[in-house]
């Protein structure tokens, strides 16, 4: 969540728009941290998007859409990989951003299945706040076992594998 995933998604979608492609963006309705209708990254470089209740709703996209962006994919249901396959089979380019692991270091929601079927996977890493190494873990600073804890920067910090496993 500090790694620039949404920024990278927005960068790719803006390039598609510059190339005059029709772009549509979706995100799960559960992600309401900043704004109801925009994919908002941490530097507030935002792109308009459609919040949807479930992944199947993405299939009701505009008929002329050529590129679909999906943000916060880890919060979607397990049908998202099949939805992406259906879109890709129609010739639509699908670009998905999401957190690959939850706070306990477990694969997050539909992300592992998505990574398996994707042509290309880019892992973007934050910087470990303890030692400065590339960080791929989200260390939760508050005591809760709930998988989803919205509240962002106060509740999590990026850590490398070593610091995630050895430091309090
Ligand atoms: Zn570290």
JSON list of C-alpha atoms and ligand atoms in Angstrom, two decimals:
[
{"chain": "A", "resi": 1, "resn": "UNK", "atom": "CA", "xyz": [0.00, 0.00, 0.00]},
{"chain": "A", "resi": 2, "resn": "UNK", "atom": "CA", "xyz": [3.07, 2.24, 0.15]},
{"chain": "A", "resi": 3, "resn": "UNK", "atom": "CA", "xyz": [4.63, 0.70, -2.90]},
{"chain": "A", "resi": 4, "resn": "UNK", "atom": "CA", "xyz": [3.06, 2.81, -5.64]},
{"chain": "A", "resi": 5, "resn": "UNK", "atom": "CA", "xyz": [0.73, 0.14, -7.06]},
{"chain": "A", "resi": 6, "resn": "UNK", "atom": "CA", "xyz": [-2.10, 2.56, -7.74]},
{"chain": "A", "resi": 7, "resn": "UNK", "atom": "CA", "xyz": [0.33, 5.15, -9.12]},
{"chain": "A", "resi": 8, "resn": "UNK", "atom": "CA", "xyz": [1.67, 2.51, -11.52]},
{"chain": "A", "resi": 9, "resn": "UNK", "atom": "CA", "xyz": [-1.89, 1.53, -12.53]},
{"chain": "A", "resi": 10, "resn": "UNK", "atom": "CA", "xyz": [-2.76, 5.19, -13.18]},
{"chain": "A", "resi": 11, "resn": "UNK", "atom": "CA", "xyz": [0.47, 5.68, -15.16]},
{"chain": "A", "resi": 12, "resn": "UNK", "atom": "CA", "xyz": [-0.37, 2.76, -17.46]},
{"chain": "A", "resi": 13, "resn": "UNK", "atom": "CA", "xyz": [-4.00, 3.82, -17.90]},
{"chain": "A", "resi": 14, "resn": "UNK", "atom": "CA", "xyz": [-2.98, 7.40, -18.72]},
{"chain": "A", "resi": 15, "resn": "UNK", "atom": "CA", "xyz": [-0.62, 6.04, -21.40]},
{"chain": "A", "resi": 16, "resn": "UNK", "atom": "CA", "xyz": [-3.52, 4.05, -22.86]},
{"chain": "A", "resi": 17, "resn": "UNK", "atom": "CA", "xyz": [-5.64, 7.23, -22.91]},
{"chain": "A", "resi": 18, "resn": "UNK", "atom": "CA", "xyz": [-2.83, 9.12, -24.67]},
{"chain": "A", "resi": 19, "resn": "UNK", "atom": "CA", "xyz": [-2.86, 6.29, -27.23]},
{"chain": "A", "resi": 20, "resn": "UNK", "atom": "CA", "xyz": [-6.56, 7.15, -27.78]},
{"chain": "A", "resi": 21, "resn": "UNK", "atom": "CA", "xyz": [-7.79, 3.87, -26.31]},
{"chain": "A", "resi": 22, "resn": "UNK", "atom": "CA", "xyz": [-11.12, 3.77, -24.46]},
{"chain": "A", "resi": 23, "resn": "UNK", "atom": "CA", "xyz": [-10.33, 3.15, -20.79]},
{"chain": "A", "resi": 24, "resn": "UNK", "atom": "CA", "xyz": [-12.64, 2.14, -17.95]},
{"chain": "A", "resi": 25, "resn": "UNK", "atom": "CA", "xyz": [-11.65, 1.68, -14.31]},
{"chain": "A", "resi": 26, "resn": "UNK", "atom": "CA", "xyz": [-13.29, -0.34, -11.56]},
{"chain": "A", "resi": 27, "resn": "UNK", "atom": "CA", "xyz": [-12.68, -0.78, -7.88]},
{"chain": "A", "resi": 28, "resn": "UNK", "atom": "CA", "xyz": [-14.51, -2.65, -5.11]},
{"chain": "A", "resi": 29, "resn": "UNK", "atom": "CA", "xyz": [-17.10, -0.69, -3.18]},
{"chain": "A", "resi": 30, "resn": "UNK", "atom": "CA", "xyz": [-15.43, -1.60, 0.10]},
{"chain": "A", "resi": 31, "resn": "UNK", "atom": "CA", "xyz": [-12.57, 0.77, -0.66]},
{"chain": "A", "resi": 32, "resn": "UNK", "atom": "CA", "xyz": [-14.05, 4.10, 0.42]},
{"chain": "A", "resi": 33, "resn": "UNK", "atom": "CA", "xyz": [-11.07, 5.62, 2.11]},
{"chain": "A", "resi": 34, "resn": "UNK", "atom": "CA", "xyz": [-10.83, 8.86, 0.18]},
{"chain": "A", "resi": 35, "resn": "UNK", "atom": "CA", "xyz": [-13.40, 9.22, -2.53]},
{"chain": "A", "resi": 36, "resn": "UNK", "atom": "CA", "xyz": [-16.47, 7.34, -3.77]},
{"chain": "A", "resi": 37, "resn": "UNK", "atom": "CA", "xyz": [-15.78, 7.54, -7.49]},
{"chain": "A", "resi": 38, "resn": "UNK", "atom": "CA", "xyz": [-12.07, 8.07, -8.04]},
{"chain": "A", "resi": 39, "resn": "UNK", "atom": "CA", "xyz": [-9.16, 5.69, -7.88]},
{"chain": "A", "resi": 40, "resn": "UNK", "atom": "CA", "xyz": [-7.02, 7.79, -5.60]},
{"chain": "A", "resi": 41, "resn": "UNK", "atom": "CA", "xyz": [-3.37, 7.07, -5.01]},
{"chain": "A", "resi": 42, "resn": "UNK", "atom": "CA", "xyz": [-1.41, 8.33, -2.04]},
{"chain": "A", "resi": 43, "resn": "UNK", "atom": "CA", "xyz": [-0.06, 11.32, -3.92]},
{"chain": "A", "resi": 44, "resn": "UNK", "atom": "CA", "xyz": [-3.67, 12.17, -4.88]},
{"chain": "A", "resi": 45, "resn": "UNK", "atom": "CA", "xyz": [-2.99, 11.68, -8.57]},
{"chain": "A", "resi": 46, "resn": "UNK", "atom": "CA", "xyz": [-6.46, 10.34, -9.25]},
{"chain": "A", "resi": 47, "resn": "UNK", "atom": "CA", "xyz": [-8.47, 8.85, -12.10]},
{"chain": "A", "resi": 48, "resn": "UNK", "atom": "CA", "xyz": [-12.27, 8.54, -12.24]},
{"chain": "A", "resi": 49, "resn": "UNK", "atom": "CA", "xyz": [-13.53, 5.02, -11.60]},
{"chain": "A", "resi": 50, "resn": "UNK", "atom": "CA", "xyz": [-16.69, 3.01, -11.04]},
{"chain": "A", "resi": 51, "resn": "UNK", "atom": "CA", "xyz": [-17.14, 1.35, -7.63]},
{"chain": "A", "resi": 52, "resn": "UNK", "atom": "CA", "xyz": [-18.79, -2.09, -8.02]},
{"chain": "A", "resi": 53, "resn": "UNK", "atom": "CA", "xyz": [-20.33, -4.53, -5.51]},
{"chain": "A", "resi": 54, "resn": "UNK", "atom": "CA", "xyz": [-18.74, -7.64, -7.03]},
{"chain": "A", "resi": 55, "resn": "UNK", "atom": "CA", "xyz": [-16.44, -8.67, -9.85]},
{"chain": "A", "resi": 56, "resn": "UNK", "atom": "CA", "xyz": [-19.25, -9.83, -12.17]},
{"chain": "A", "resi": 57, "resn": "UNK", "atom": "CA", "xyz": [-20.49, -6.23, -12.36]},
{"chain": "A", "resi": 58, "resn": "UNK", "atom": "CA", "xyz": [-17.30, -5.38, -14.29]},
{"chain": "A", "resi": 59, "resn": "UNK", "atom": "CA", "xyz": [-18.71, -7.37, -17.23]},
{"chain": "A", "resi": 60, "resn": "UNK", "atom": "CA", "xyz": [-21.36, -4.65, -17.70]},
{"chain": "A", "resi": 61, "resn": "UNK", "atom": "CA", "xyz": [-18.73, -2.29, -19.05]},
{"chain": "A", "resi": 62, "resn": "UNK", "atom": "CA", "xyz": [-19.18, 0.04, -22.02]},
{"chain": "A", "resi": 63, "resn": "UNK", "atom": "CA", "xyz": [-19.30, -1.83, -25.32]},
{"chain": "A", "resi": 64, "resn": "UNK", "atom": "CA", "xyz": [-16.42, 0.20, -26.79]},
{"chain": "A", "resi": 65, "resn": "UNK", "atom": "CA", "xyz": [-14.01, -0.16, -23.84]},
{"chain": "A", "resi": 66, "resn": "UNK", "atom": "CA", "xyz": [-10.56, -1.35, -24.93]},
{"chain": "A", "resi": 67, "resn": "UNK", "atom": "CA", "xyz": [-8.60, -1.18, -21.67]},
{"chain": "A", "resi": 68, "resn": "UNK", "atom": "CA", "xyz": [-9.94, -2.10, -18.22]},
{"chain": "A", "resi": 69, "resn": "UNK", "atom": "CA", "xyz": [-8.14, -1.03, -15.05]},
{"chain": "A", "resi": 70, "resn": "UNK", "atom": "CA", "xyz": [-8.98, -2.72, -11.73]},
{"chain": "A", "resi": 71, "resn": "UNK", "atom": "CA", "xyz": [-7.67, -1.27, -8.46]},
{"chain": "A", "resi": 72, "resn": "UNK", "atom": "CA", "xyz": [-7.54, -2.81, -4.97]},
{"chain": "A", "resi": 73, "resn": "UNK", "atom": "CA", "xyz": [-8.14, -6.21, -6.55]},
{"chain": "A", "resi": 74, "resn": "UNK", "atom": "CA", "xyz": [-7.34, -8.02, -3.30]},
{"chain": "A", "resi": 75, "resn": "UNK", "atom": "CA", "xyz": [-10.75, -6.92, -1.94]},
{"chain": "A", "resi": 76, "resn": "UNK", "atom": "CA", "xyz": [-12.66, -8.52, -4.83]},
{"chain": "A", "resi": 77, "resn": "UNK", "atom": "CA", "xyz": [-14.33, -11.95, -4.72]},
{"chain": "A", "resi": 78, "resn": "UNK", "atom": "CA", "xyz": [-12.85, -15.17, -6.10]},
{"chain": "A", "resi": 79, "resn": "UNK", "atom": "CA", "xyz": [-14.66, -14.74, -9.44]},
{"chain": "A", "resi": 80, "resn": "UNK", "atom": "CA", "xyz": [-12.36, -11.88, -10.49]},
{"chain": "A", "resi": 81, "resn": "UNK", "atom": "CA", "xyz": [-9.83, -14.10, -12.36]},
{"chain": "A", "resi": 82, "resn": "UNK", "atom": "CA", "xyz": [-12.64, -15.57, -14.50]},
{"chain": "A", "resi": 83, "resn": "UNK", "atom": "CA", "xyz": [-14.05, -12.09, -15.14]},
{"chain": "A", "resi": 84, "resn": "UNK", "atom": "CA", "xyz": [-10.58, -10.94, -16.29]},
{"chain": "A", "resi": 85, "resn": "UNK", "atom": "CA", "xyz": [-10.27, -14.02, -18.53]},
{"chain": "A", "resi": 86, "resn": "UNK", "atom": "CA", "xyz": [-13.64, -13.22, -20.16]},
{"chain": "A", "resi": 87, "resn": "UNK", "atom": "CA", "xyz": [-12.57, -9.62, -20.82]},
{"chain": "A", "resi": 88, "resn": "UNK", "atom": "CA", "xyz": [-9.18, -10.67, -22.18]},
{"chain": "A", "resi": 89, "resn": "UNK", "atom": "CA", "xyz": [-10.82, -13.26, -24.44]},
{"chain": "A", "resi": 90, "resn": "UNK", "atom": "CA", "xyz": [-12.76, -10.38, -26.02]},
{"chain": "A", "resi": 91, "resn": "UNK", "atom": "CA", "xyz": [-9.49, -8.63, -26.82]},
{"chain": "A", "resi": 92, "resn": "UNK", "atom": "CA", "xyz": [-9.67, -6.18, -23.92]},
{"chain": "A", "resi": 93, "resn": "UNK", "atom": "CA", "xyz": [-6.40, -5.31, -22.18]},
{"chain": "A", "resi": 94, "resn": "UNK", "atom": "CA", "xyz": [-6.87, -5.85, -18.45]},
{"chain": "A", "resi": 95, "resn": "UNK", "atom": "CA", "xyz": [-4.53, -4.14, -15.96]},
{"chain": "A", "resi": 96, "resn": "UNK", "atom": "CA", "xyz": [-5.00, -5.15, -12.32]},
{"chain": "A", "resi": 97, "resn": "UNK", "atom": "CA", "xyz": [-3.42, -3.61, -9.22]},
{"chain": "A", "resi": 98, "resn": "UNK", "atom": "CA", "xyz": [-3.63, -5.18, -5.79]},
{"chain": "A", "resi": 99, "resn": "UNK", "atom": "CA", "xyz": [-1.85, -6.20, -2.63]},
{"chain": "A", "resi": 100, "resn": "UNK", "atom": "CA", "xyz": [-0.44, -9.72, -2.99]},
{"chain": "A", "resi": 101, "resn": "UNK", "atom": "CA", "xyz": [-0.23, -10.50, 0.75]},
{"chain": "A", "resi": 102, "resn": "UNK", "atom": "CA", "xyz": [-2.34, -9.54, 3.73]},
{"chain": "A", "resi": 103, "resn": "UNK", "atom": "CA", "xyz": [-0.91, -8.35, 7.08]},
{"chain": "A", "resi": 104, "resn": "UNK", "atom": "CA", "xyz": [-0.22, -11.94, 8.14]},
{"chain": "A", "resi": 105, "resn": "UNK", "atom": "CA", "xyz": [1.85, -12.59, 5.01]},
{"chain": "A", "resi": 106, "resn": "UNK", "atom": "CA", "xyz": [-0.83, -14.82, 3.42]},
{"chain": "A", "resi": 107, "resn": "UNK", "atom": "CA", "xyz": [-1.84, -14.54, -0.26]},
{"chain": "A", "resi": 108, "resn": "UNK", "atom": "CA", "xyz": [-4.66, -12.00, -0.45]},
{"chain": "A", "resi": 109, "resn": "UNK", "atom": "CA", "xyz": [-8.07, -12.88, -1.97]},
{"chain": "A", "resi": 110, "resn": "UNK", "atom": "CA", "xyz": [-8.04, -13.50, -5.74]},
{"chain": "A", "resi": 111, "resn": "UNK", "atom": "CA", "xyz": [-4.47, -12.17, -6.17]},
{"chain": "A", "resi": 112, "resn": "UNK", "atom": "CA", "xyz": [-2.61, -15.52, -6.43]},
{"chain": "A", "resi": 113, "resn": "UNK", "atom": "CA", "xyz": [-5.05, -16.82, -9.09]},
{"chain": "A", "resi": 114, "resn": "UNK", "atom": "CA", "xyz": [-4.77, -13.53, -11.00]},
{"chain": "A", "resi": 115, "resn": "UNK", "atom": "CA", "xyz": [-0.98, -13.66, -10.95]},
{"chain": "A", "resi": 116, "resn": "UNK", "atom": "CA", "xyz": [-1.11, -17.23, -12.28]},
{"chain": "A", "resi": 117, "resn": "UNK", "atom": "CA", "xyz": [-3.20, -16.35, -15.34]},
{"chain": "A", "resi": 118, "resn": "UNK", "atom": "CA", "xyz": [-1.61, -12.97, -16.12]},
{"chain": "A", "resi": 119, "resn": "UNK", "atom": "CA", "xyz": [0.70, -12.59, -19.12]},
{"chain": "A", "resi": 120, "resn": "UNK", "atom": "CA", "xyz": [2.86, -10.24, -17.09]},
{"chain": "A", "resi": 121, "resn": "UNK", "atom": "CA", "xyz": [3.29, -9.59, -13.38]},
{"chain": "A", "resi": 122, "resn": "UNK", "atom": "CA", "xyz": [5.15, -6.59, -11.96]},
{"chain": "A", "resi": 123, "resn": "UNK", "atom": "CA", "xyz": [5.88, -6.57, -8.25]},
{"chain": "A", "resi": 124, "resn": "UNK", "atom": "CA", "xyz": [6.42, -3.07, -6.94]},
{"chain": "A", "resi": 125, "resn": "UNK", "atom": "CA", "xyz": [7.99, -2.76, -3.52]},
{"chain": "A", "resi": 126, "resn": "UNK", "atom": "CA", "xyz": [7.85, -0.15, -0.82]},
{"chain": "A", "resi": 127, "resn": "UNK", "atom": "CA", "xyz": [10.88, 0.64, 1.34]},
{"chain": "A", "resi": 128, "resn": "UNK", "atom": "CA", "xyz": [11.30, -1.08, 4.74]},
{"chain": "A", "resi": 129, "resn": "UNK", "atom": "CA", "xyz": [10.85, 1.56, 7.45]},
{"chain": "A", "resi": 130, "resn": "UNK", "atom": "CA", "xyz": [13.29, -0.33, 9.71]},
{"chain": "A", "resi": 131, "resn": "UNK", "atom": "CA", "xyz": [16.27, -0.88, 7.43]},
{"chain": "A", "resi": 132, "resn": "UNK", "atom": "CA", "xyz": [15.64, 0.62, 4.00]},
{"chain": "A", "resi": 133, "resn": "UNK", "atom": "CA", "xyz": [15.57, -2.68, 2.08]},
{"chain": "A", "resi": 134, "resn": "UNK", "atom": "CA", "xyz": [12.83, -3.40, -0.47]},
{"chain": "A", "resi": 135, "resn": "UNK", "atom": "CA", "xyz": [9.67, -4.14, 1.55]},
{"chain": "A", "resi": 136, "resn": "UNK", "atom": "CA", "xyz": [7.04, -6.63, 0.49]},
{"chain": "A", "resi": 137, "resn": "UNK", "atom": "CA", "xyz": [5.23, -7.10, 3.79]},
{"chain": "A", "resi": 138, "resn": "UNK", "atom": "CA", "xyz": [2.59, -4.94, 5.44]},
{"chain": "A", "resi": 139, "resn": "UNK", "atom": "CA", "xyz": [3.32, -4.98, 9.15]},
{"chain": "A", "resi": 140, "resn": "UNK", "atom": "CA", "xyz": [0.19, -4.23, 11.20]},
{"chain": "A", "resi": 141, "resn": "UNK", "atom": "CA", "xyz": [0.91, -1.96, 14.13]},
{"chain": "A", "resi": 142, "resn": "UNK", "atom": "CA", "xyz": [-2.45, -2.41, 15.87]},
{"chain": "A", "resi": 143, "resn": "UNK", "atom": "CA", "xyz": [-3.74, -5.59, 17.55]},
{"chain": "A", "resi": 144, "resn": "UNK", "atom": "CA", "xyz": [-6.46, -7.02, 15.32]},
{"chain": "A", "resi": 145, "resn": "UNK", "atom": "CA", "xyz": [-6.91, -10.32, 13.52]},
{"chain": "A", "resi": 146, "resn": "UNK", "atom": "CA", "xyz": [-9.44, -8.90, 11.05]},
{"chain": "A", "resi": 147, "resn": "UNK", "atom": "CA", "xyz": [-8.17, -9.35, 7.52]},
{"chain": "A", "resi": 148, "resn": "UNK", "atom": "CA", "xyz": [-9.40, -6.00, 6.28]},
{"chain": "A", "resi": 149, "resn": "UNK", "atom": "CA", "xyz": [-8.62, -2.98, 8.38]},
{"chain": "A", "resi": 150, "resn": "UNK", "atom": "CA", "xyz": [-9.11, 0.26, 6.54]},
{"chain": "A", "resi": 151, "resn": "UNK", "atom": "CA", "xyz": [-7.32, 3.23, 8.00]},
{"chain": "A", "resi": 152, "resn": "UNK", "atom": "CA", "xyz": [-4.09, 3.03, 6.08]},
{"chain": "A", "resi": 153, "resn": "UNK", "atom": "CA", "xyz": [-1.00, 4.77, 7.18]},
{"chain": "A", "resi": 154, "resn": "UNK", "atom": "CA", "xyz": [-1.71, 4.75, 10.93]},
{"chain": "A", "resi": 155, "resn": "UNK", "atom": "CA", "xyz": [-2.24, 0.98, 11.01]},
{"chain": "A", "resi": 156, "resn": "UNK", "atom": "CA", "xyz": [0.48, -0.45, 8.77]},
{"chain": "A", "resi": 157, "resn": "UNK", "atom": "CA", "xyz": [4.10, 0.00, 7.88]},
{"chain": "A", "resi": 158, "resn": "UNK", "atom": "CA", "xyz": [6.08, -1.53, 5.03]},
{"chain": "A", "resi": 159, "resn": "UNK", "atom": "CA", "xyz": [8.79, -3.99, 6.10]},
{"chain": "A", "resi": 160, "resn": "UNK", "atom": "CA", "xyz": [11.23, -6.36, 4.47]},
{"chain": "A", "resi": 161, "resn": "UNK", "atom": "CA", "xyz": [11.02, -10.09, 5.21]},
{"chain": "A", "resi": 162, "resn": "UNK", "atom": "CA", "xyz": [13.71, -9.94, 7.88]},
{"chain": "A", "resi": 163, "resn": "UNK", "atom": "CA", "xyz": [12.27, -6.98, 9.81]},
{"chain": "A", "resi": 164, "resn": "UNK", "atom": "CA", "xyz": [8.71, -8.28, 9.42]},
{"chain": "A", "resi": 165, "resn": "UNK", "atom": "CA", "xyz": [9.69, -11.54, 11.08]},
{"chain": "A", "resi": 166, "resn": "UNK", "atom": "CA", "xyz": [12.13, -10.31, 13.73]},
{"chain": "A", "resi": 167, "resn": "UNK", "atom": "CA", "xyz": [11.06, -6.87, 15.00]},
{"chain": "A", "resi": 168, "resn": "UNK", "atom": "CA", "xyz": [8.12, -5.64, 17.11]},
{"chain": "B", "resi": 1, "resn": "LIG", "atom": "ZN1", "xyz": [13.97, -4.27, 6.92]}
]
